[in-house]
Amino acid sequence: GQQLNQSPQSMFIQEGEDVSMNCTSSSIFNTWLWYKQEPGEGPVLLIALYKAGELTSNGRLTAQFGITRKDSFLNISASIPSDVGIYFCAGQLRDSSYKLIFGSGTRLLVRP
Amino acid sequence: GAVVSQHPSRVICKSGTSVKIECRSLDFQATTMFWYRQFPKKSLMLMATSNEGSKATYEQGVEKDKFLINHASLTLSTLTVTSAHPEDSSFYICSARGYRTSGGETQYFGPGTRLLVL
């Protein structure tokens, strides 16, 4: 089945540093989404990407949908302690099911 | 904005009992609901997809007789874990997709239900 390879698995950075994480797949997805999940809660959508090559920002977050529709990256600039959490990429299949396939997650820790 | 709720937020039950988890869309009609399971420090794994008024479609390896899904209305889906065992202990998260009353599609995740089977 479809798989999303997400890296890095975890990051421990200093407040103020920029962060980058990415996802790749052997499958083509219709839509790429980036979510943040905090302990004991459901994922919250950060950015949605719909077009190949699309570059979208949401505050300090920037994400791009790869030209081949098989990869995406998420950058967080000037990290702050509340950025702590697990970040997941998710690809939406090109069929009519609207299923989301999730990456393995990147655990981000920010040192004040 | 749109909100998806789950009830209960956490439940502890004895092995062999059944547990029902509700997922509600609060300000939109959810034509499709998805149920995910997440083990500690792992990713979300899709269990099944349900369309309102239809039987759920289960992912490979998910026992449909053990995880009963009902999507009887456009705002409510339920997941029942039947004859629960300790290995069913997990974080269960629903996601609802549908159309806002104000127009446009939307999809949101619920806050999750933590199940502990003793």
mmCIF file of C-alpha atoms in Angstrom:
data_model
loop_
_atom_site.group_PDB
_atom_site.id
_atom_site.type_symbol
_atom_site.label_atom_id
_atom_site.label_comp_id
_atom_site.label_asym_id
_atom_site.label_seq_id
_atom_site.Cartn_x
_atom_site.Cartn_y
_atom_site.Cartn_z
ATOM 1 C CA GLY A 1 0.000 0.000 0.000
ATOM 2 C CA GLN A 2 0.899 3.643 -0.101
ATOM 3 C CA GLN A 3 3.516 4.839 2.359
ATOM 4 C CA LEU A 4 4.853 8.218 3.259
ATOM 5 C CA ASN A 5 8.451 8.450 4.442
ATOM 6 C CA GLN A 6 8.819 11.361 6.816
ATOM 7 C CA SER A 7 12.082 12.711 8.175
ATOM 8 C CA PRO A 8 13.611 13.528 10.484
ATOM 9 C CA GLN A 9 11.998 11.364 13.127
ATOM 10 C CA SER A 10 12.716 13.923 15.835
ATOM 11 C CA MET A 11 14.398 17.264 16.293
ATOM 12 C CA PHE A 12 15.606 19.051 19.413
ATOM 13 C CA ILE A 13 16.401 22.645 18.620
ATOM 14 C CA GLN A 14 17.078 25.967 20.248
ATOM 15 C CA GLU A 15 14.357 28.591 20.334
ATOM 16 C CA GLY A 16 14.733 30.917 17.366
ATOM 17 C CA GLU A 17 16.169 28.319 15.030
ATOM 18 C CA ASP A 18 14.517 27.372 11.757
ATOM 19 C CA VAL A 19 13.209 23.850 11.243
ATOM 20 C CA SER A 20 12.715 21.802 8.119
ATOM 21 C CA MET A 21 11.036 18.430 7.681
ATOM 22 C CA ASN A 22 9.980 16.536 4.602
ATOM 23 C CA CYS A 23 7.945 13.669 3.271
ATOM 24 C CA THR A 24 8.420 11.509 0.214
ATOM 25 C CA SER A 25 6.353 8.790 -1.365
ATOM 26 C CA SER A 26 6.484 6.406 -4.273
ATOM 27 C CA SER A 27 2.827 7.243 -4.930
ATOM 28 C CA ILE A 28 1.291 10.342 -6.429
ATOM 29 C CA PHE A 29 -1.109 12.196 -4.189
ATOM 30 C CA ASN A 30 -3.826 14.658 -5.088
ATOM 31 C CA THR A 31 -3.325 16.810 -2.026
ATOM 32 C CA TRP A 32 -0.646 17.117 0.626
ATOM 33 C CA LEU A 33 -1.484 18.258 4.107
ATOM 34 C CA TRP A 34 0.604 19.092 7.137
ATOM 35 C CA TYR A 35 -0.796 18.574 10.627
ATOM 36 C CA LYS A 36 0.398 19.254 14.151
ATOM 37 C CA GLN A 37 -0.614 17.003 17.010
ATOM 38 C CA GLU A 38 -0.163 17.778 20.677
ATOM 39 C CA PRO A 39 -0.291 15.122 23.401
ATOM 40 C CA GLY A 40 -3.742 13.635 23.921
ATOM 41 C CA GLU A 41 -5.325 15.610 21.099
ATOM 42 C CA GLY A 42 -6.325 15.082 17.512
ATOM 43 C CA PRO A 43 -4.277 16.480 14.613
ATOM 44 C CA VAL A 44 -4.828 20.112 13.651
ATOM 45 C CA LEU A 45 -4.409 21.169 10.042
ATOM 46 C CA LEU A 46 -1.573 23.616 9.434
ATOM 47 C CA ILE A 47 -1.290 23.857 5.667
ATOM 48 C CA ALA A 48 -3.019 22.225 2.702
ATOM 49 C CA LEU A 49 -1.378 21.987 -0.732
ATOM 50 C CA TYR A 50 -3.415 21.277 -3.838
ATOM 51 C CA LYS A 51 -1.238 21.993 -6.861
ATOM 52 C CA ALA A 52 2.100 20.551 -7.896
ATOM 53 C CA GLY A 53 4.822 23.078 -7.168
ATOM 54 C CA GLU A 54 2.562 25.103 -4.885
ATOM 55 C CA LEU A 55 4.317 27.047 -2.147
ATOM 56 C CA THR A 56 2.071 28.161 0.705
ATOM 57 C CA SER A 57 2.722 30.040 3.926
ATOM 58 C CA ASN A 58 0.805 30.240 7.173
ATOM 59 C CA GLY A 59 2.548 32.659 9.507
ATOM 60 C CA ARG A 60 5.981 31.235 10.299
ATOM 61 C CA LEU A 61 5.147 28.019 8.442
ATOM 62 C CA THR A 62 5.918 27.433 4.791
ATOM 63 C CA ALA A 63 5.198 24.266 2.852
ATOM 64 C CA GLN A 64 5.678 23.216 -0.743
ATOM 65 C CA PHE A 65 4.077 20.499 -2.849
ATOM 66 C CA GLY A 66 6.675 18.819 -5.031
ATOM 67 C CA ILE A 67 6.472 19.051 -8.792
ATOM 68 C CA THR A 68 6.150 15.288 -9.108
ATOM 69 C CA ARG A 69 3.330 15.251 -6.502
ATOM 70 C CA LYS A 70 5.353 12.682 -4.565
ATOM 71 C CA ASP A 71 6.983 14.885 -1.945
ATOM 72 C CA SER A 72 6.532 17.900 0.269
ATOM 73 C CA PHE A 73 8.462 19.873 2.846
ATOM 74 C CA LEU A 74 7.456 22.005 5.811
ATOM 75 C CA ASN A 75 9.618 24.789 7.190
ATOM 76 C CA ILE A 76 9.100 26.554 10.489
ATOM 77 C CA SER A 77 11.007 29.771 10.916
ATOM 78 C CA ALA A 78 12.134 31.333 14.200
ATOM 79 C CA SER A 79 10.823 28.482 16.334
ATOM 80 C CA ILE A 80 9.199 29.182 19.683
ATOM 81 C CA PRO A 81 8.459 26.859 22.622
ATOM 82 C CA SER A 82 4.804 26.437 21.640
ATOM 83 C CA ASP A 83 5.922 24.843 18.367
ATOM 84 C CA VAL A 84 6.588 21.694 20.385
ATOM 85 C CA GLY A 85 4.550 18.754 19.142
ATOM 86 C CA ILE A 86 4.444 16.056 16.508
ATOM 87 C CA TYR A 87 4.155 17.151 12.901
ATOM 88 C CA PHE A 88 2.596 14.797 10.373
ATOM 89 C CA CYS A 89 2.445 14.995 6.643
ATOM 90 C CA ALA A 90 -0.561 13.378 5.000
ATOM 91 C CA GLY A 91 -1.294 12.603 1.407
ATOM 92 C CA GLN A 92 -4.788 12.419 0.020
ATOM 93 C CA LEU A 93 -5.339 9.775 -2.598
ATOM 94 C CA ARG A 94 -6.333 10.679 -6.143
ATOM 95 C CA ASP A 95 -9.442 8.517 -6.046
ATOM 96 C CA SER A 96 -12.843 9.546 -4.729
ATOM 97 C CA SER A 97 -12.297 8.068 -1.284
ATOM 98 C CA TYR A 98 -10.660 11.190 0.235
ATOM 99 C CA LYS A 99 -8.566 8.864 2.399
ATOM 100 C CA LEU A 100 -5.514 10.343 4.074
ATOM 101 C CA ILE A 101 -2.270 8.404 4.365
ATOM 102 C CA PHE A 102 -0.096 9.718 7.188
ATOM 103 C CA GLY A 103 3.646 9.953 7.484
ATOM 104 C CA SER A 104 5.411 8.603 10.544
ATOM 105 C CA GLY A 105 5.678 12.013 12.174
ATOM 106 C CA THR A 106 8.431 14.384 13.258
ATOM 107 C CA ARG A 107 8.653 15.052 16.968
ATOM 108 C CA LEU A 108 9.816 18.616 17.596
ATOM 109 C CA LEU A 109 11.234 19.792 20.896
ATOM 110 C CA VAL A 110 12.237 23.425 21.353
ATOM 111 C CA ARG A 111 14.688 24.464 24.038
ATOM 112 C CA PRO A 112 13.887 27.932 25.456
ATOM 113 C CA GLY B 1 -15.301 27.324 12.869
ATOM 114 C CA ALA B 2 -16.200 23.734 12.211
ATOM 115 C CA VAL B 3 -15.713 21.393 15.120
ATOM 116 C CA VAL B 4 -15.711 17.646 15.431
ATOM 117 C CA SER B 5 -16.333 16.209 18.874
ATOM 118 C CA GLN B 6 -15.746 12.771 20.301
ATOM 119 C CA HIS B 7 -17.261 11.162 23.336
ATOM 120 C CA PRO B 8 -15.988 9.918 25.632
ATOM 121 C CA SER B 9 -12.555 11.521 25.708
ATOM 122 C CA ARG B 10 -11.205 8.571 27.632
ATOM 123 C CA VAL B 11 -12.611 5.263 28.783
ATOM 124 C CA ILE B 12 -11.370 2.370 30.867
ATOM 125 C CA CYS B 13 -13.132 -0.946 30.513
ATOM 126 C CA LYS B 14 -12.733 -4.557 31.479
ATOM 127 C CA SER B 15 -11.569 -7.128 28.993
ATOM 128 C CA GLY B 16 -14.492 -8.721 27.189
ATOM 129 C CA THR B 17 -16.810 -5.747 27.354
ATOM 130 C CA SER B 18 -17.860 -3.534 24.455
ATOM 131 C CA VAL B 19 -17.183 0.173 24.190
ATOM 132 C CA LYS B 20 -18.937 2.706 21.978
ATOM 133 C CA ILE B 21 -17.221 5.886 20.816
ATOM 134 C CA GLU B 22 -19.224 8.706 19.261
ATOM 135 C CA CYS B 23 -18.009 11.200 16.672
ATOM 136 C CA ARG B 24 -20.111 14.248 15.904
ATOM 137 C CA SER B 25 -19.756 17.068 13.414
ATOM 138 C CA LEU B 26 -21.080 20.182 15.099
ATOM 139 C CA ASP B 27 -21.740 22.733 12.371
ATOM 140 C CA PHE B 28 -21.551 20.832 9.128
ATOM 141 C CA GLN B 29 -23.006 17.722 7.588
ATOM 142 C CA ALA B 30 -20.437 14.950 7.433
ATOM 143 C CA THR B 31 -21.043 12.842 4.351
ATOM 144 C CA THR B 32 -17.903 10.841 5.096
ATOM 145 C CA MET B 33 -16.294 9.911 8.383
ATOM 146 C CA PHE B 34 -12.979 8.218 8.894
ATOM 147 C CA TRP B 35 -11.808 6.276 11.935
ATOM 148 C CA TYR B 36 -8.127 6.116 12.821
ATOM 149 C CA ARG B 37 -6.189 4.318 15.518
ATOM 150 C CA GLN B 38 -2.950 5.624 16.946
ATOM 151 C CA PHE B 39 -0.603 3.677 19.189
ATOM 152 C CA PRO B 40 1.842 5.538 21.466
ATOM 153 C CA LYS B 41 4.530 7.376 19.527
ATOM 154 C CA LYS B 42 3.152 6.051 16.259
ATOM 155 C CA SER B 43 1.333 7.545 13.346
ATOM 156 C CA LEU B 44 -2.380 7.497 12.623
ATOM 157 C CA MET B 45 -3.533 4.344 10.882
ATOM 158 C CA LEU B 46 -6.811 4.438 8.978
ATOM 159 C CA MET B 47 -9.208 1.754 10.151
ATOM 160 C CA ALA B 48 -12.307 2.404 8.081
ATOM 161 C CA THR B 49 -14.239 4.879 5.994
ATOM 162 C CA SER B 50 -17.968 5.342 6.393
ATOM 163 C CA ASN B 51 -20.385 7.212 4.189
ATOM 164 C CA GLU B 52 -23.711 8.255 5.629
ATOM 165 C CA GLY B 53 -26.308 5.568 5.101
ATOM 166 C CA SER B 54 -23.825 3.026 3.743
ATOM 167 C CA LYS B 55 -21.788 0.196 5.179
ATOM 168 C CA ALA B 56 -18.307 1.120 6.270
ATOM 169 C CA THR B 57 -15.299 0.188 4.162
ATOM 170 C CA TYR B 58 -12.561 -1.356 6.291
ATOM 171 C CA GLU B 59 -8.847 -1.232 5.641
ATOM 172 C CA GLN B 60 -6.939 -4.438 5.184
ATOM 173 C CA GLY B 61 -6.295 -6.192 8.479
ATOM 174 C CA VAL B 62 -9.077 -4.450 10.397
ATOM 175 C CA GLU B 63 -11.746 -6.830 11.692
ATOM 176 C CA LYS B 64 -15.156 -5.473 10.756
ATOM 177 C CA ASP B 65 -16.925 -7.693 13.293
ATOM 178 C CA LYS B 66 -14.741 -6.376 16.072
ATOM 179 C CA PHE B 67 -14.872 -2.693 15.148
ATOM 180 C CA LEU B 68 -18.486 -1.940 14.322
ATOM 181 C CA ILE B 69 -19.067 1.379 12.603
ATOM 182 C CA ASN B 70 -22.425 3.063 12.209
ATOM 183 C CA HIS B 71 -22.963 6.311 10.297
ATOM 184 C CA ALA B 72 -26.703 6.661 10.569
ATOM 185 C CA SER B 73 -26.934 10.432 10.297
ATOM 186 C CA LEU B 74 -25.007 13.270 8.691
ATOM 187 C CA THR B 75 -23.676 14.443 12.037
ATOM 188 C CA LEU B 76 -22.976 11.241 13.940
ATOM 189 C CA SER B 77 -20.822 8.179 13.484
ATOM 190 C CA THR B 78 -20.113 5.578 16.137
ATOM 191 C CA LEU B 79 -17.313 3.073 16.551
ATOM 192 C CA THR B 80 -18.021 0.122 18.812
ATOM 193 C CA VAL B 81 -15.112 -1.988 19.965
ATOM 194 C CA THR B 82 -16.687 -5.342 20.703
ATOM 195 C CA SER B 83 -15.271 -7.810 23.216
ATOM 196 C CA ALA B 84 -12.378 -5.496 23.906
ATOM 197 C CA HIS B 85 -8.990 -6.902 24.843
ATOM 198 C CA PRO B 86 -5.891 -5.179 26.233
ATOM 199 C CA GLU B 87 -4.317 -5.056 22.774
ATOM 200 C CA ASP B 88 -7.224 -2.853 21.660
ATOM 201 C CA SER B 89 -6.006 -0.156 24.042
ATOM 202 C CA SER B 90 -5.189 2.799 21.837
ATOM 203 C CA PHE B 91 -6.067 6.371 20.873
ATOM 204 C CA TYR B 92 -9.027 6.363 18.490
ATOM 205 C CA ILE B 93 -9.512 9.466 16.345
ATOM 206 C CA CYS B 94 -12.321 10.252 13.942
ATOM 207 C CA SER B 95 -12.272 12.670 11.041
ATOM 208 C CA ALA B 96 -15.354 14.121 9.413
ATOM 209 C CA ARG B 97 -15.588 15.410 5.869
ATOM 210 C CA GLY B 98 -18.555 17.248 4.496
ATOM 211 C CA TYR B 99 -20.118 20.501 3.427
ATOM 212 C CA ARG B 100 -20.511 23.600 5.537
ATOM 213 C CA THR B 101 -23.926 25.191 5.738
ATOM 214 C CA SER B 102 -22.162 28.369 4.610
ATOM 215 C CA GLY B 103 -20.764 26.521 1.592
ATOM 216 C CA GLY B 104 -17.567 24.661 0.707
ATOM 217 C CA GLU B 105 -16.057 21.354 1.724
ATOM 218 C CA THR B 106 -14.348 20.871 5.026
ATOM 219 C CA GLN B 107 -12.583 18.089 6.923
ATOM 220 C CA TYR B 108 -11.591 18.125 10.562
ATOM 221 C CA PHE B 109 -10.278 15.675 13.105
ATOM 222 C CA GLY B 110 -11.877 15.002 16.440
ATOM 223 C CA PRO B 111 -9.925 15.333 19.703
ATOM 224 C CA GLY B 112 -9.569 11.564 20.076
ATOM 225 C CA THR B 113 -10.705 8.944 22.571
ATOM 226 C CA ARG B 114 -8.191 7.121 24.686
ATOM 227 C CA LEU B 115 -9.268 3.549 25.363
ATOM 228 C CA LEU B 116 -7.651 1.459 28.072
ATOM 229 C CA VAL B 117 -8.727 -2.158 28.352
ATOM 230 C CA LEU B 118 -7.772 -3.868 31.589
#
